Short mmCIF file of C-alpha atoms and ligand atoms in Angstrom, two decimals:
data_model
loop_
_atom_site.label_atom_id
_atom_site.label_comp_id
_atom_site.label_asym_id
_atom_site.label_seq_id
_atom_site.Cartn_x
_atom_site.Cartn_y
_atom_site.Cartn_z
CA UNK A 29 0.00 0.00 0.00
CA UNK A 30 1.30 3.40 -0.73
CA UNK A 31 1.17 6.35 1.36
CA UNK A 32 -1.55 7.93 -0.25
CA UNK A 33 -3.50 5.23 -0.30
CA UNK A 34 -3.33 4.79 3.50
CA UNK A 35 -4.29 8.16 3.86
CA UNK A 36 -7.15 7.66 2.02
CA UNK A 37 -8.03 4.69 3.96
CA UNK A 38 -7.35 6.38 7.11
CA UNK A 39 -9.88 8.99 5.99
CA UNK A 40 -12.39 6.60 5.37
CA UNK A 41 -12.46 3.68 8.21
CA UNK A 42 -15.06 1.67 6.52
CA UNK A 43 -12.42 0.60 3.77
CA UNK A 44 -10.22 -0.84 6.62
CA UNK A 45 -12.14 -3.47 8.18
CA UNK A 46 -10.85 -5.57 10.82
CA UNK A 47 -10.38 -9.18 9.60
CA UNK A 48 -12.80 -11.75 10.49
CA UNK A 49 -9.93 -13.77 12.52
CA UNK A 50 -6.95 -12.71 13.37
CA UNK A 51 -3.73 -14.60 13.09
CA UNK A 52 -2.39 -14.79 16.80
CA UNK A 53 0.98 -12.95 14.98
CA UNK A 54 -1.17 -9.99 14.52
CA UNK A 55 -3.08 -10.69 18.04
CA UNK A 56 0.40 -10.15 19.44
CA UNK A 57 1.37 -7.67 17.31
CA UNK A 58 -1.38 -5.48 18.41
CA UNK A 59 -0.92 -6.44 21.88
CA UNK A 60 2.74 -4.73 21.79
CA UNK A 61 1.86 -1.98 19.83
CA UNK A 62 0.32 -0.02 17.05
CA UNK A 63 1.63 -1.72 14.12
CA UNK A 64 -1.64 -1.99 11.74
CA UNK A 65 -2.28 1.25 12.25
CA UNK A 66 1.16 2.65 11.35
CA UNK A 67 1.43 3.92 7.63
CA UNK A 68 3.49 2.33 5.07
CA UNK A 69 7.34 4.01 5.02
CA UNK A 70 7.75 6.53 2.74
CA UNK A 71 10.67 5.82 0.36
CA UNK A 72 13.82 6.01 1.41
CA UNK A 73 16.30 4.51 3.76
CA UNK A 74 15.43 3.78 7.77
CA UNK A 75 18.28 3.29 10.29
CA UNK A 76 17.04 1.01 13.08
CA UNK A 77 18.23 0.56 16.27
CA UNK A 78 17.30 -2.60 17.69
CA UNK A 79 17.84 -3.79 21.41
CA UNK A 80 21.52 -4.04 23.01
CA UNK A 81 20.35 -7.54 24.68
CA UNK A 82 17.11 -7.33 26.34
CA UNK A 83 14.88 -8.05 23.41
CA UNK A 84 12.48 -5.81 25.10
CA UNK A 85 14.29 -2.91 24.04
CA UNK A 86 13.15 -1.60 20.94
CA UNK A 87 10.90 1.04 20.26
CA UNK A 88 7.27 0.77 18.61
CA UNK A 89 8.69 2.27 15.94
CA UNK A 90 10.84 -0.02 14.97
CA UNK A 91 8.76 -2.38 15.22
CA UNK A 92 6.33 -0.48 12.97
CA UNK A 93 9.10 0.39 10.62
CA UNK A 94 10.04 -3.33 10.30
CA UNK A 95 7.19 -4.92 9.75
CA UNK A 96 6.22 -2.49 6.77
CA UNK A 97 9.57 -2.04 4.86
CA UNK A 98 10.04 -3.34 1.43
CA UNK A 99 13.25 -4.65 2.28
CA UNK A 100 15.43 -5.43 5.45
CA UNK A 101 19.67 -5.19 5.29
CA UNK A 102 20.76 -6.53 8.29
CA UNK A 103 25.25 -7.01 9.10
CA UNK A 104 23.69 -10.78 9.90
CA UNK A 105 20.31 -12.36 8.99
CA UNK A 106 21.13 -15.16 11.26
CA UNK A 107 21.04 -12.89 14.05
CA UNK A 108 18.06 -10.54 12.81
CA UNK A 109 16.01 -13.52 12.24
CA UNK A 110 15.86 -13.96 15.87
CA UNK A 111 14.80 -10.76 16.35
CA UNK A 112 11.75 -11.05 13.35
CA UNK A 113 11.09 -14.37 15.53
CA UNK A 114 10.52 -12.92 18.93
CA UNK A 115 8.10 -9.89 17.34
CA UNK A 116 6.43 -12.44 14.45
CA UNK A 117 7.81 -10.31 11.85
CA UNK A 118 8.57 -11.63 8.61
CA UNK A 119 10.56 -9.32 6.38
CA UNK A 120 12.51 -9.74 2.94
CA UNK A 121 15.73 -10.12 4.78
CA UNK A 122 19.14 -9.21 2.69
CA UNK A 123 22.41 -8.78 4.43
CA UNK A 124 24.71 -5.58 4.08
CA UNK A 125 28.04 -6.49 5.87
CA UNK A 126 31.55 -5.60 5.57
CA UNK A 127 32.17 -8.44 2.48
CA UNK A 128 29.23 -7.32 0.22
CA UNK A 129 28.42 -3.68 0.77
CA UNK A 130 29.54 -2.54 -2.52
CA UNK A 131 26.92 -4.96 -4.30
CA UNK A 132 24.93 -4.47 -1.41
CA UNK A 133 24.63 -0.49 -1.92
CA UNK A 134 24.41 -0.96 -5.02
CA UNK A 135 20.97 -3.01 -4.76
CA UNK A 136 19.71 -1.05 -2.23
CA UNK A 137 20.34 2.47 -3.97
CA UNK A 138 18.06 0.65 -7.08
CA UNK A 139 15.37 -0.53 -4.25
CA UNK A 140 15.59 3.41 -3.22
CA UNK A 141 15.18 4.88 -6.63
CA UNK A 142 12.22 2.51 -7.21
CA UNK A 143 10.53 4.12 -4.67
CA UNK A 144 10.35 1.31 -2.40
CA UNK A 145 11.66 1.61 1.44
CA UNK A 146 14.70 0.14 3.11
CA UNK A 147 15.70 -0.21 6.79
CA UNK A 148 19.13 -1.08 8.06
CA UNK A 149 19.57 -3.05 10.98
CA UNK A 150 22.94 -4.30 12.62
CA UNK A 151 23.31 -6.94 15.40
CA UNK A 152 23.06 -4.77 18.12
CA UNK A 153 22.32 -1.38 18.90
CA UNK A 154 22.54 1.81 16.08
CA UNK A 155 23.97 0.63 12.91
CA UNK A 156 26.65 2.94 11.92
CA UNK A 157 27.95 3.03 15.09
CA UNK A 158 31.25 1.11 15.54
CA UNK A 159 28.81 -0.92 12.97
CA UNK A 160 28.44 -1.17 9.27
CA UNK A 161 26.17 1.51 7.52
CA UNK A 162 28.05 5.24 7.36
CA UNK A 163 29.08 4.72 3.71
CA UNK A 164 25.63 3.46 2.96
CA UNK A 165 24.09 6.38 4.21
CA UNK A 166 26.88 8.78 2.44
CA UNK A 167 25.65 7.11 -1.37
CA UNK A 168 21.88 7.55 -0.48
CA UNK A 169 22.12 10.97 0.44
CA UNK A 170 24.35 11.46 -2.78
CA UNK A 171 21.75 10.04 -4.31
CA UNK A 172 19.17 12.49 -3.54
CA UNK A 173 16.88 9.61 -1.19
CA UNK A 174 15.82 10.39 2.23
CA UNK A 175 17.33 9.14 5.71
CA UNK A 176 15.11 7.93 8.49
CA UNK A 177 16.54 7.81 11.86
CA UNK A 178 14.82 5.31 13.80
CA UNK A 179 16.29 6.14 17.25
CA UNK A 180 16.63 3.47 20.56
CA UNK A 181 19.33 1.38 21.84
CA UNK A 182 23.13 1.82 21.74
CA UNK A 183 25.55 0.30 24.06
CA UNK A 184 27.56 3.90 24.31
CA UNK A 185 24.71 5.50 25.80
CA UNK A 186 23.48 3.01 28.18
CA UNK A 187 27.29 2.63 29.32
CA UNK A 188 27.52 6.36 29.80
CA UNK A 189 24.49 7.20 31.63
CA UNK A 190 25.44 4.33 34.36
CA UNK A 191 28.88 5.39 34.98
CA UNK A 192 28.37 8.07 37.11
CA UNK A 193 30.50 10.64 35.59
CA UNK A 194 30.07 13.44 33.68
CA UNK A 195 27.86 13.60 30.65
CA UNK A 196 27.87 17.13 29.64
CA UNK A 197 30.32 16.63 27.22
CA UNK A 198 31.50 13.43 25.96
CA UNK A 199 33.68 11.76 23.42
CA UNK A 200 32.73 8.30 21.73
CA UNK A 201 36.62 6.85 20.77
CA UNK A 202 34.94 3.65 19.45
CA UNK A 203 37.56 0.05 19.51
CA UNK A 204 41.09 1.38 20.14
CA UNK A 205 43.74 -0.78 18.22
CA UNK A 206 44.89 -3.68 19.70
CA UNK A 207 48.45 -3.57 19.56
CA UNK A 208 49.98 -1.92 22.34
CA UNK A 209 51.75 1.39 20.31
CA UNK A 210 49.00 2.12 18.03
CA UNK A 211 46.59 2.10 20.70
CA UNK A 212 48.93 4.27 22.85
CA UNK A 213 49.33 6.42 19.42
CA UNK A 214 45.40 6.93 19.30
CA UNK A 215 45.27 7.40 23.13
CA UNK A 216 47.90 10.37 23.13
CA UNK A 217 45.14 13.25 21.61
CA UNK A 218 42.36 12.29 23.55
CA UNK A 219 44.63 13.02 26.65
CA UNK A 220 43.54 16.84 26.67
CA UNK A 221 39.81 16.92 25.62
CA UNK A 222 38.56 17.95 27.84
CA UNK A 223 35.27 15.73 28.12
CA UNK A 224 34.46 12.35 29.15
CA UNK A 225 35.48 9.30 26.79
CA UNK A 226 33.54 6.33 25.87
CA UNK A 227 35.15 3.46 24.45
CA UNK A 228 34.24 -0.07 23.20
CA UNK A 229 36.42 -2.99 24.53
CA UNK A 230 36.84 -6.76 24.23
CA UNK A 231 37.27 -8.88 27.04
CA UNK A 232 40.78 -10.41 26.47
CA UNK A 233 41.96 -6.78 25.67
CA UNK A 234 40.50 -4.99 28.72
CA UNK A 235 43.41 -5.18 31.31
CA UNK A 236 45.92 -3.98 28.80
CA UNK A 237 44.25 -1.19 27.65
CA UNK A 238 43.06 0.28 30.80
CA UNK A 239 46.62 -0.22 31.80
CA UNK A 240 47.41 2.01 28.82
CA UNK A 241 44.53 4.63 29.44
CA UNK A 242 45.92 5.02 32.59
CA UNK A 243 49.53 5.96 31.53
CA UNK A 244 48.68 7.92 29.00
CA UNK A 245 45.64 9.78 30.27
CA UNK A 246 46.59 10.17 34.07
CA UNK A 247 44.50 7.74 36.90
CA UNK A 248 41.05 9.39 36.22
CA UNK A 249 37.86 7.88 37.75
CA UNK A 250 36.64 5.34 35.01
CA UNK A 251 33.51 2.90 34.68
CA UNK A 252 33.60 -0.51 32.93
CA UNK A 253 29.85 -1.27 31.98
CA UNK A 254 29.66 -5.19 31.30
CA UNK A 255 26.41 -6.85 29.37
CA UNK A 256 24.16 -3.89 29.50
CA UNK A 257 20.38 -4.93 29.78
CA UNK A 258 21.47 -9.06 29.79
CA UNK A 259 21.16 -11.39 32.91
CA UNK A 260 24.77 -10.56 33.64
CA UNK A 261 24.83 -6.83 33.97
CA UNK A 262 27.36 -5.14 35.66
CA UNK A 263 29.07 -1.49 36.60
CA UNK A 264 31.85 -1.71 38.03
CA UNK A 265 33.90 2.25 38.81
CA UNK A 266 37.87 2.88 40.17
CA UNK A 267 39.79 4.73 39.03
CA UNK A 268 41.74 3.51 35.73
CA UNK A 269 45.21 1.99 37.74
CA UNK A 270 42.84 0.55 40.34
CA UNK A 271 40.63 -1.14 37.01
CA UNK A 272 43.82 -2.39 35.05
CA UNK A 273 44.93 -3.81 38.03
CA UNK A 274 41.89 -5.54 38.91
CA UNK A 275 41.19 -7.12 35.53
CA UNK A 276 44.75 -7.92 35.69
CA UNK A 277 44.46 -10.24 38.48
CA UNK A 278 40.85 -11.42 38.23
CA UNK A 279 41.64 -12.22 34.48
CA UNK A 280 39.28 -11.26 31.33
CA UNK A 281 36.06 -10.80 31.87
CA UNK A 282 33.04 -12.65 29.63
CA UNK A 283 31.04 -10.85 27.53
CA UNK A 284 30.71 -6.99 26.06
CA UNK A 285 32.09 -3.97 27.21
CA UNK A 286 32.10 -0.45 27.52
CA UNK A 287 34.57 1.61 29.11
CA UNK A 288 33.74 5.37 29.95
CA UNK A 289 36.53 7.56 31.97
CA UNK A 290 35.64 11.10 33.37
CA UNK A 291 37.71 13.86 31.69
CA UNK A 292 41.26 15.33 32.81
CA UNK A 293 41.53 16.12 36.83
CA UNK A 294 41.56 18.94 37.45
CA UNK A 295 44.78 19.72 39.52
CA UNK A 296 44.18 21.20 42.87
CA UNK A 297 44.84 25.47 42.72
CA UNK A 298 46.77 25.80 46.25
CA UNK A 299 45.67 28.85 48.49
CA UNK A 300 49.32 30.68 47.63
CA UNK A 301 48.59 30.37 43.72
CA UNK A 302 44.97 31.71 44.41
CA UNK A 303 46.02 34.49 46.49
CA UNK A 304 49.39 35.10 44.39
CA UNK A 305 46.73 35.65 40.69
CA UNK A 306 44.52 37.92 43.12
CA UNK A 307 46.89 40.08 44.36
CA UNK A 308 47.77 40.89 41.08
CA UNK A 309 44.21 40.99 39.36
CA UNK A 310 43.36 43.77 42.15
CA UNK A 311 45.82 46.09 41.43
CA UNK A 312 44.35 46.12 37.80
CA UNK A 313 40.46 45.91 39.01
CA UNK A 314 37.84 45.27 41.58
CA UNK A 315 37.20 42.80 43.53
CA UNK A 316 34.44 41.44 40.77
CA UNK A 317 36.88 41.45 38.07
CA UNK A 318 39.74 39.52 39.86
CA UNK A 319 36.94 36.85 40.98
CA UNK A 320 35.92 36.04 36.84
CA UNK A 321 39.35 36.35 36.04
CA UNK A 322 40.66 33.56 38.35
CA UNK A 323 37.59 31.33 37.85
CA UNK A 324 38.10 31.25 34.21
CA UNK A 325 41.99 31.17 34.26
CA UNK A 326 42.88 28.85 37.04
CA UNK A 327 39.24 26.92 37.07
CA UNK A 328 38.90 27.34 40.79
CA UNK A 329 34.97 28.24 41.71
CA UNK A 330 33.94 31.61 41.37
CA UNK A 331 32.56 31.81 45.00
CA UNK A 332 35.87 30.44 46.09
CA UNK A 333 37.51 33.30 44.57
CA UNK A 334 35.35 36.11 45.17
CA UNK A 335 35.04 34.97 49.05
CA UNK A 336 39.20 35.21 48.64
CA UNK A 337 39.45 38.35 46.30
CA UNK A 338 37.19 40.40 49.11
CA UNK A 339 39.61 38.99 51.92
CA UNK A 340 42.53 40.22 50.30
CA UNK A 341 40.86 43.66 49.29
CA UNK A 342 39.76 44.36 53.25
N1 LIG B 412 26.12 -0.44 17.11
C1 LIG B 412 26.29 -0.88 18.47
C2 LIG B 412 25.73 0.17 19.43
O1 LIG B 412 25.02 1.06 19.00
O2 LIG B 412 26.01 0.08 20.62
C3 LIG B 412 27.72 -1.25 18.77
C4 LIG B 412 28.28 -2.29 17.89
S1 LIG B 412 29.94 -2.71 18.22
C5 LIG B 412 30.32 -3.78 16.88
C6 LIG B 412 29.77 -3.88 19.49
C7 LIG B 412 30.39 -3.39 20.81
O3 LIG B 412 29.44 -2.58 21.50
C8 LIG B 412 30.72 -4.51 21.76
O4 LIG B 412 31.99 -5.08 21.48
C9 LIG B 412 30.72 -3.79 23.09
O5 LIG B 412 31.92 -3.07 23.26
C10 LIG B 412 29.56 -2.82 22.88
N2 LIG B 412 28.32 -3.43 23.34
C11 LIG B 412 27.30 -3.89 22.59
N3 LIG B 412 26.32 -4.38 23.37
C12 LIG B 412 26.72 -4.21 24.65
C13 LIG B 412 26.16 -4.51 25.92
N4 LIG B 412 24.98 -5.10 26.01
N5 LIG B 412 26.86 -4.19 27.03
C14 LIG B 412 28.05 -3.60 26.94
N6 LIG B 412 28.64 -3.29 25.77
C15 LIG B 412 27.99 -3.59 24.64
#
């Protein structure tokens, strides 16, 4: 059915009856959600997050979106079949991975210009993200077809937001090579942003690296979030020496991981070094002026300073 012709139907409810019995797939599928109601996709391509582990996790959407596409690319079929399974969804399944994407484009950007709908999947979480998909979405857009974000799960955000640390400004650092220089190569920039860093680790690899996050980026506070949303879930926070070392000893741990670290410390301004910028500020300005200056120049709090700056003045 095309869009317009939903509409149409829409308009008019007595051209959409109910059917006389309903398959229990649809029974469910109307238990979970809103899916014979949703229209069909417009053309172009939908990027579809699907759950992170708990098969629970995906949006209505998506389910909508899935069940009404023209076509589904998933990085494995194997694994998306599972997920059709669990939500009785039975799409034209074609796989985009690594080994095939040329062809694979190729197909799809034909699919797009026929005006039919596509959605990409991966096996976990946002595709594109440490996943298959960016190039993909770089030809359709050259190819003057829409994108469809089709927002929910990713293992970046989950591991963030139960870290405890700060998430006003973040970096996502994706896998870090795993030999030892490269990785300490690609670790050497990200030592002054000044933001929190998510990575994506292996198991096997975790000790070392954290041992190598912790020489090259200083002992910050760090979080290693283990099989988010699965039976197995666990958070565990030290600081990066105090990680390495326990991963060292306890030896790799099972499963997938994300690795978030808080952003540089901030080293300590002593009393002398406040009073020392102060001093000086106030013979240029008041006591207001001094206060901004040394918040924004040595970091310390501005009511630290202004307490300080007013002290000094009297
Ligand atoms: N596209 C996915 C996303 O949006 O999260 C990430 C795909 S990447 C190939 C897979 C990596 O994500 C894993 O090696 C692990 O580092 C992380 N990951 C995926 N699921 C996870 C989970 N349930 N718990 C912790 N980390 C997870």
């Amino acid at each position: 059915m095309r869009v317009d012709d939903w509409r149409q139907a829409m308009s008019n409810p007595s051209s959409d009856p109910a059917p006389e019995a309903a398959a229990p797939e649809q029974i469910e599928a109307d238990r979970i959600g809103v899916r014979r109601s949703s229209p069909p996709p417009e053309a172009g391509l939908y990027v579809v997050a699907t759950p992170i582990g708990n098969l629970r996790d995906i949006t209505l959407r998506a389910l909508d979106i899935l069940a009404a596409v023209d076509r589904v690319y998933a990085e494995d079929t194997r694994v998306a079949r599972k997920l059709m399974e669990a939500y009785s969804l039975r799409p034209r399944l074609y796989a985009y991975h690594e080994h095939n994407a040329e062809a694979a484009r190729d197909d799809i950007l034909k699919t797009l210009a026929a005006g039919q709908s596509v959605a990409l999947i991966s096996d976990a979480g946002t595709p594109l993200i440490s996943d298959p998909g960016f190039k993909l979405a770089r030809a359709v857009i050259a190819a003057g077809h829409r994108i469809f974000p089709i927002p929910g799960a990713s293992a970046l955000l989950a591991g963030l937001v139960t870290a405890g640390l700060p998430t006003d400004r973040f970096l996502f650092a994706g896998f870090l090579p795993p030999k030892e220089s490269a990785r300490r190569t690609a670790l050497t920039p990200l030592a002054s942003v000044e933001a929190s860093l998510v990575f994506y680790e292996t198991g096997p690899r975790l000790a070392e690296s954290l041992a190598d996050m912790a020489s090259v980026l200083g002992d910050r506070p760090a979080a290693i979030a283990r099989e988010l949303t699965k039976l197995f879930e666990e958070t565990r926070r030290a600081t990066l020496s105090q990680l390495a070392a326990h991963y060292a000893q306890a030896g790799p741990p099972k499963g997938e991981i994300v690795v978030i670290i808080g952003p540089p410390l901030q080293t300590e301004v002593s009393d002398a070094a406040l009073d020392a910028f102060l001093r000086e500020a106030l013979t240029r300005g008041g006591v207001k002026d001094a206060a901004s200056e040394a918040a924004e120049q040595l970091g310390v709090p501005r009511k630290r300073a202004y307490a300080r700056a007013l002290e000094l003045k009297a």
